[in-house]
Amino acid sequence: MTPEELRADVPAMDRGVYLNTGAGGPSPRRVVDATEDALEYHEYEAPTGAGTYGALFDALDETREVVAGHVGVAPESVALTQSTTDGIGRIAAAMDWQPGDVVVRTDQEHSAGILPWERLQQTHGIEVRVVEAAGGGVDREEWKAAVDGATLAVFSSLCWTDGCRLPVAELTDIAHDGGARVLVDAVQSVGQRPVDFGAWGADAVAAAGHKWLMGPTGTGFLHVTDEFAESLEPAQVGYMGVEDPEADDWGLKPDARRFEVGSVSPVPYAGLREGIATVEDLGFETVTDRIERLTDRLKEGLGDRLVSPERFESGLVAFAADDPEGTAERLADAGIYVRDIPPTGTVRVSVHVFNTADDIDALLDAL
């Protein structure tokens, strides 16, 4: 598959200049077709074939394997969720919090990586420490001091605000040296470039398929190391998260799968598998190279309005505007779709592999 073939398979691209994948990636027809086929199979054929539950379990097992292969971990270390926010929330709710426990986060986190800790401040008396990370610049000494004695360190592999990449493995090592567990929000990384959750060394990584992987909304995944999982008590327990739901002395599964509770729809996960297959068919050499060339063109055109670094970091590019919300609305009226970022007062452009130089030029002309 080529980028041009992918673009021709994404109906949303016929309706405007879409530069907002960081919020939600438009799915190609092949992803939607896969979800429709899965729905028909599950409702028409499975009841008198594999059975509705048999078909469900097979679909979830297949999805865990596909996700695990894409991010470099074992299938058993992956729990299927509905979103990145869902995955982060499951970790927050499963830890044994005590008054005075410390969570360290950066100042560039999405609300998914902020709200759980603010709530725990209110309910459990924990302390939250915030470290600056604008432009991807995390001061190592400041980080080291903040995570010393902390319970959990939370940060994004790629900041949603300005598209900067953080040194995940390095920050993780420092946090571990300070005695903290590490939870990474990787939703803006998967689908843009190769990622290896195992090499990062984090205790947990949350992500989703509805952005750069171009899967359906409602497809999330949570990687948890076995050692960390065994220390966690999920807020909910159901038959899917235990070894034997019929046993009197049932026990939680020893890995990430303890975070799965009960029946979910297998349909969107078929789309997630197809989204991952689409990215892998293109190949990251193609994906990342095209994103870099297009973002270079955009940054040159933005000039001194550019907020993101001039060097290539990702497909997310932020720029300054007097009225960010109004600018995004005006561009939408012109058929060009970006978004404003309220915490930083900027406008953010998302450039994916299906975008073209004409898309970039249309945006620059409209500005």
Coordinates of C-alpha atoms in Angstrom, one line a residue:
M1 CA 0.0 0.0 0.0
T2 CA 1.2 3.5 -0.8
P3 CA 0.1 6.8 1.0
E4 CA -1.8 7.7 -2.1
E5 CA -3.7 4.4 -2.0
L6 CA -4.5 4.9 1.6
R7 CA -5.7 8.4 1.1
A8 CA -8.1 7.2 -1.7
D9 CA -9.5 4.7 0.9
V10 CA -10.3 7.4 3.5
P11 CA -13.6 8.9 2.7
A12 CA -13.1 11.8 5.1
M13 CA -10.3 13.1 2.9
D14 CA -12.9 13.8 0.1
R15 CA -14.8 16.1 2.5
G16 CA -12.1 18.5 3.5
V17 CA -8.5 19.1 4.4
Y18 CA -8.2 16.9 7.5
L19 CA -5.3 17.8 9.8
N20 CA -6.6 16.6 13.2
T21 CA -5.5 13.0 13.5
G22 CA -4.0 13.8 17.0
A23 CA -7.7 14.2 18.1
G24 CA -9.1 11.3 16.0
G25 CA -7.8 9.6 13.0
P26 CA -10.3 9.0 10.1
S27 CA -10.6 5.3 9.3
P28 CA -10.1 3.9 5.8
R29 CA -12.7 1.8 4.3
R30 CA -10.8 -1.3 5.0
V31 CA -11.1 -0.6 8.7
V32 CA -14.8 0.0 8.6
D33 CA -15.3 -3.0 6.4
A34 CA -13.4 -5.2 8.9
T35 CA -15.7 -3.9 11.7
E36 CA -18.8 -4.5 9.6
D37 CA -17.7 -8.0 8.8
A38 CA -17.0 -8.7 12.4
L39 CA -20.4 -7.6 13.4
E40 CA -22.1 -9.8 10.8
Y41 CA -20.0 -12.8 11.8
H42 CA -20.7 -12.4 15.5
E43 CA -24.4 -11.9 15.1
Y44 CA -25.2 -14.1 12.1
E45 CA -22.7 -17.0 12.1
A46 CA -21.2 -17.3 15.6
P47 CA -24.4 -18.3 17.5
T48 CA -24.5 -21.6 15.7
G49 CA -20.8 -21.9 15.1
A50 CA -18.1 -21.0 17.6
G51 CA -20.8 -19.6 19.9
T52 CA -21.1 -15.9 20.8
Y53 CA -18.7 -16.3 23.7
G54 CA -16.3 -18.5 21.8
A55 CA -16.1 -16.0 19.0
L56 CA -15.7 -13.1 21.5
F57 CA -12.8 -14.8 23.3
D58 CA -11.1 -15.7 20.0
A59 CA -11.4 -12.1 18.8
L60 CA -10.0 -10.7 22.0
D61 CA -7.1 -13.2 22.0
E62 CA -6.3 -12.3 18.4
T63 CA -6.4 -8.6 19.2
R64 CA -4.1 -8.9 22.2
E65 CA -1.6 -10.8 19.9
V66 CA -1.8 -8.2 17.2
V67 CA -1.4 -5.3 19.6
A68 CA 1.4 -7.0 21.5
G69 CA 3.3 -7.7 18.3
H70 CA 3.0 -4.1 17.2
V71 CA 4.3 -2.6 20.5
G72 CA 6.9 -5.3 21.4
V73 CA 5.4 -7.1 24.5
A74 CA 3.8 -10.4 25.4
P75 CA 0.1 -10.8 24.7
E76 CA -0.6 -11.7 28.3
S77 CA 0.8 -8.3 29.3
V78 CA -2.0 -6.5 27.3
A79 CA -5.5 -5.7 28.6
L80 CA -8.0 -4.4 26.1
T81 CA -9.7 -1.2 27.2
Q82 CA -11.9 1.5 25.6
S83 CA -9.4 4.4 25.6
T84 CA -6.1 5.7 26.9
T85 CA -8.1 7.5 29.6
D86 CA -9.7 4.2 30.5
G87 CA -6.4 2.5 30.9
I88 CA -4.8 5.2 33.0
G89 CA -8.0 5.2 35.2
R90 CA -7.8 1.5 35.7
I91 CA -4.2 1.8 37.0
A92 CA -5.1 4.7 39.3
A93 CA -8.0 2.8 40.8
A94 CA -6.0 -0.4 41.4
M95 CA -3.2 1.0 43.4
D96 CA -3.2 0.9 47.2
W97 CA -3.0 4.7 47.9
Q98 CA -2.1 6.0 51.3
P99 CA -2.0 9.6 52.6
G100 CA 1.3 11.2 51.7
D101 CA 1.9 9.1 48.6
V102 CA 3.4 11.1 45.8
V103 CA 2.5 11.2 42.1
V104 CA 4.8 13.0 39.7
R105 CA 3.6 14.2 36.3
T106 CA 4.7 16.7 33.7
D107 CA 3.0 20.0 33.0
Q108 CA 2.2 18.9 29.5
E109 CA -0.2 16.0 30.3
H110 CA -3.6 15.5 28.8
S111 CA -6.5 15.7 31.3
A112 CA -6.4 11.8 31.2
G113 CA -3.0 12.1 33.0
I114 CA -4.1 14.9 35.4
L115 CA -7.6 14.3 36.7
P116 CA -7.1 10.9 38.4
W117 CA -4.3 12.3 40.6
E118 CA -6.3 15.4 41.5
R119 CA -9.2 13.2 42.6
L120 CA -6.8 11.1 44.7
Q121 CA -5.6 14.3 46.3
Q122 CA -9.1 14.9 47.4
T123 CA -10.0 11.4 48.4
H124 CA -6.8 9.9 49.7
G125 CA -4.6 12.9 50.6
I126 CA -1.8 12.1 48.1
E127 CA 0.7 14.8 46.9
V128 CA 1.1 15.7 43.2
R129 CA 4.3 17.1 42.0
V130 CA 4.5 18.8 38.5
V131 CA 7.7 19.0 36.4
E132 CA 8.0 21.3 33.4
A133 CA 8.3 19.5 30.0
A134 CA 7.5 22.2 27.4
G135 CA 9.4 21.7 24.2
G136 CA 10.3 18.2 25.4
G137 CA 12.8 19.7 27.8
V138 CA 12.6 17.8 31.1
D139 CA 15.4 19.0 33.4
R140 CA 16.9 15.7 34.6
E141 CA 18.0 17.0 38.0
E142 CA 14.5 18.4 38.6
W143 CA 13.0 15.1 37.5
K144 CA 15.3 13.2 39.8
A145 CA 14.4 15.3 42.8
A146 CA 10.7 15.1 42.1
V147 CA 10.6 11.3 41.7
D148 CA 12.8 10.6 44.7
G149 CA 10.5 8.6 47.1
A150 CA 7.5 9.0 44.9
T151 CA 4.9 6.3 44.4
L152 CA 4.2 6.8 40.7
A153 CA 5.6 8.9 37.8
V154 CA 3.3 9.7 34.9
F155 CA 4.3 11.2 31.6
S156 CA 3.5 11.1 27.9
S157 CA 5.9 9.6 25.4
L158 CA 4.9 12.3 23.0
C159 CA 3.3 15.5 24.3
W160 CA -0.2 16.2 23.0
T161 CA 0.4 20.0 23.3
D162 CA 3.4 20.6 21.0
G163 CA 4.3 17.1 19.6
C164 CA 7.6 16.8 21.4
R165 CA 9.0 13.4 22.2
L166 CA 10.2 12.7 25.7
P167 CA 13.1 10.3 26.5
V168 CA 10.9 7.6 27.9
A169 CA 13.5 5.0 28.8
E170 CA 15.8 7.6 30.5
L171 CA 13.0 9.2 32.5
T172 CA 11.8 5.7 33.5
D173 CA 15.2 4.6 34.7
I174 CA 15.5 7.8 36.8
A175 CA 12.0 7.2 38.3
H176 CA 12.8 3.6 39.1
D177 CA 16.0 4.6 40.8
G178 CA 13.9 7.0 42.9
G179 CA 11.6 4.1 43.9
A180 CA 8.6 5.1 41.8
R181 CA 6.5 3.0 39.4
V182 CA 6.1 4.5 35.9
L183 CA 2.9 4.9 33.8
V184 CA 3.3 6.2 30.3
D185 CA 0.6 7.7 28.0
A186 CA 1.6 6.6 24.6
V187 CA -1.5 7.4 22.5
Q188 CA 0.2 10.0 20.4
S189 CA 3.2 7.7 19.6
V190 CA 1.6 4.5 18.3
G191 CA 1.0 4.7 14.6
Q192 CA 3.5 7.5 13.9
R193 CA 6.8 5.6 14.4
P194 CA 7.9 2.2 15.8
V195 CA 7.4 1.8 19.5
D196 CA 8.7 -0.8 21.8
F197 CA 6.9 -0.8 25.2
G198 CA 9.2 -3.5 26.5
A199 CA 12.4 -1.5 25.7
W200 CA 10.9 1.6 27.5
G201 CA 10.9 -0.4 30.8
A202 CA 7.8 1.3 32.1
D203 CA 5.6 -0.6 34.5
A204 CA 2.5 0.3 32.5
V205 CA 1.7 2.0 29.2
A206 CA -1.7 3.1 28.1
A207 CA -2.7 3.9 24.5
A208 CA -5.6 3.7 22.0
G209 CA -6.3 2.9 18.4
H210 CA -8.5 5.7 17.3
K211 CA -5.8 8.3 16.5
W212 CA -2.7 7.5 14.4
L213 CA -3.6 3.8 14.1
M214 CA -6.8 4.9 12.4
G215 CA -9.0 2.4 14.3
P216 CA -12.5 2.9 15.6
T217 CA -13.3 5.0 18.6
G218 CA -13.5 2.8 21.7
T219 CA -10.4 0.7 21.1
G220 CA -7.8 1.1 23.8
F221 CA -5.0 -1.1 25.2
L222 CA -3.1 -1.2 28.4
H223 CA 0.3 -2.9 28.9
V224 CA 1.2 -3.8 32.4
T225 CA 4.3 -5.8 33.4
D226 CA 3.5 -9.0 35.3
E227 CA 5.4 -7.9 38.4
F228 CA 3.4 -4.7 38.6
A229 CA 0.1 -6.3 37.8
E230 CA 0.4 -8.7 40.7
S231 CA 0.5 -5.8 43.1
L232 CA -2.7 -4.2 41.7
E233 CA -6.3 -4.8 42.8
P234 CA -8.6 -3.8 40.0
A235 CA -11.6 -1.7 41.1
Q236 CA -13.9 -4.2 39.3
V237 CA -13.7 -7.9 39.1
G238 CA -15.5 -10.2 36.7
Y239 CA -15.2 -13.6 35.1
M240 CA -12.7 -12.4 32.4
G241 CA -10.2 -11.2 35.0
V242 CA -10.0 -14.3 37.1
E243 CA -8.4 -17.7 36.6
D244 CA -11.6 -19.7 37.3
P245 CA -14.8 -17.9 37.9
E246 CA -16.6 -21.1 39.0
A247 CA -14.0 -21.9 41.7
D248 CA -14.8 -21.1 45.4
D249 CA -11.2 -19.9 45.8
W250 CA -10.9 -17.9 42.6
G251 CA -7.9 -15.7 42.0
L252 CA -7.1 -12.8 39.7
K253 CA -5.2 -13.6 36.6
P254 CA -1.5 -13.0 37.2
D255 CA -1.0 -10.4 34.5
A256 CA -2.6 -7.4 32.7
R257 CA -5.7 -9.5 31.9
R258 CA -6.9 -9.1 35.4
F259 CA -8.1 -5.6 34.2
E260 CA -10.6 -7.1 31.8
V261 CA -14.0 -7.6 33.5
G262 CA -16.7 -9.0 31.3
S263 CA -18.2 -9.2 27.9
V264 CA -17.4 -6.4 25.5
S265 CA -18.1 -6.0 21.8
P266 CA -15.5 -7.7 19.6
V267 CA -16.5 -5.5 16.7
P268 CA -14.4 -2.4 17.2
Y269 CA -11.3 -4.5 18.0
A270 CA -11.6 -6.0 14.5
G271 CA -11.1 -2.5 13.3
L272 CA -8.2 -2.0 15.6
R273 CA -6.5 -5.0 14.2
E274 CA -7.1 -3.8 10.6
G275 CA -5.8 -0.3 11.5
I276 CA -2.6 -1.8 12.8
A277 CA -2.3 -3.9 9.7
T278 CA -2.8 -0.8 7.6
V279 CA 0.1 1.0 9.3
E280 CA 2.3 -2.1 9.0
D281 CA 1.4 -2.6 5.3
L282 CA 2.6 1.0 4.7
G283 CA 5.7 0.5 6.9
F284 CA 7.1 3.0 9.3
E285 CA 9.9 4.0 6.9
T286 CA 7.2 5.4 4.7
V287 CA 5.0 6.7 7.4
T288 CA 7.6 8.5 9.4
D289 CA 9.5 9.9 6.4
R290 CA 6.3 11.4 4.9
I291 CA 5.2 12.9 8.2
E292 CA 8.7 14.5 8.6
R293 CA 8.7 15.9 5.0
L294 CA 5.3 17.4 5.4
T295 CA 5.8 18.9 8.9
D296 CA 9.1 20.4 7.7
R297 CA 7.1 22.2 4.9
L298 CA 4.5 23.3 7.4
K299 CA 7.1 24.7 9.9
E300 CA 8.9 26.6 7.2
G301 CA 5.6 28.2 6.2
L302 CA 4.6 29.1 9.7
G303 CA 7.8 31.0 10.4
D304 CA 7.9 32.8 13.7
R305 CA 4.4 31.6 14.6
L306 CA 5.8 28.1 15.2
V307 CA 5.6 26.9 18.8
S308 CA 6.8 23.4 18.3
P309 CA 10.6 22.8 17.8
E310 CA 12.0 23.3 14.3
R311 CA 13.6 19.9 14.5
F312 CA 11.4 16.9 13.6
E313 CA 9.7 15.4 16.5
S314 CA 6.3 14.1 15.3
G315 CA 3.3 14.9 13.2
L316 CA 1.9 17.3 15.8
V317 CA 2.8 20.9 15.1
A318 CA 1.6 23.8 17.3
F319 CA 1.6 27.5 16.3
A320 CA 0.6 30.7 18.0
A321 CA -2.5 32.6 17.2
D322 CA -4.2 35.7 18.7
D323 CA -7.5 33.7 19.0
P324 CA -6.8 30.0 18.9
E325 CA -10.4 28.8 19.2
G326 CA -11.6 31.4 16.7
T327 CA -8.8 30.4 14.3
A328 CA -9.7 26.7 14.4
E329 CA -13.4 27.6 13.8
R330 CA -12.5 29.9 10.9
L331 CA -10.4 27.2 9.3
A332 CA -13.2 24.6 9.8
D333 CA -15.5 27.0 8.0
A334 CA -13.1 26.9 5.1
G335 CA -13.0 23.1 5.1
I336 CA -9.6 22.8 6.9
Y337 CA -9.8 20.8 10.2
V338 CA -7.3 21.4 13.0
R339 CA -7.9 22.1 16.7
D340 CA -7.0 24.6 19.4
I341 CA -5.2 23.5 22.6
P342 CA -6.7 25.5 25.5
P343 CA -3.9 24.7 28.1
T344 CA -1.2 26.3 26.0
G345 CA -3.3 28.8 24.0
T346 CA -2.1 27.5 20.6
V347 CA -3.5 25.9 17.5
R348 CA -2.4 22.3 16.8
V349 CA -2.0 20.7 13.3
S350 CA -1.8 16.9 13.0
V351 CA 0.0 15.6 9.9
H352 CA -0.3 11.9 9.0
V353 CA 0.9 9.7 6.2
F354 CA -2.3 10.2 4.1
N355 CA -1.8 14.0 4.1
T356 CA -0.2 15.8 1.1
A357 CA 1.8 18.9 0.3
D358 CA -1.4 20.4 -1.1
D359 CA -3.1 20.0 2.4
I360 CA -0.2 21.9 4.0
D361 CA -0.3 24.6 1.4
A362 CA -4.1 25.0 1.7
L363 CA -3.7 25.5 5.5
L364 CA -0.9 28.0 5.0
D365 CA -2.8 29.9 2.4
A366 CA -5.9 30.1 4.7
L367 CA -3.8 31.5 7.5

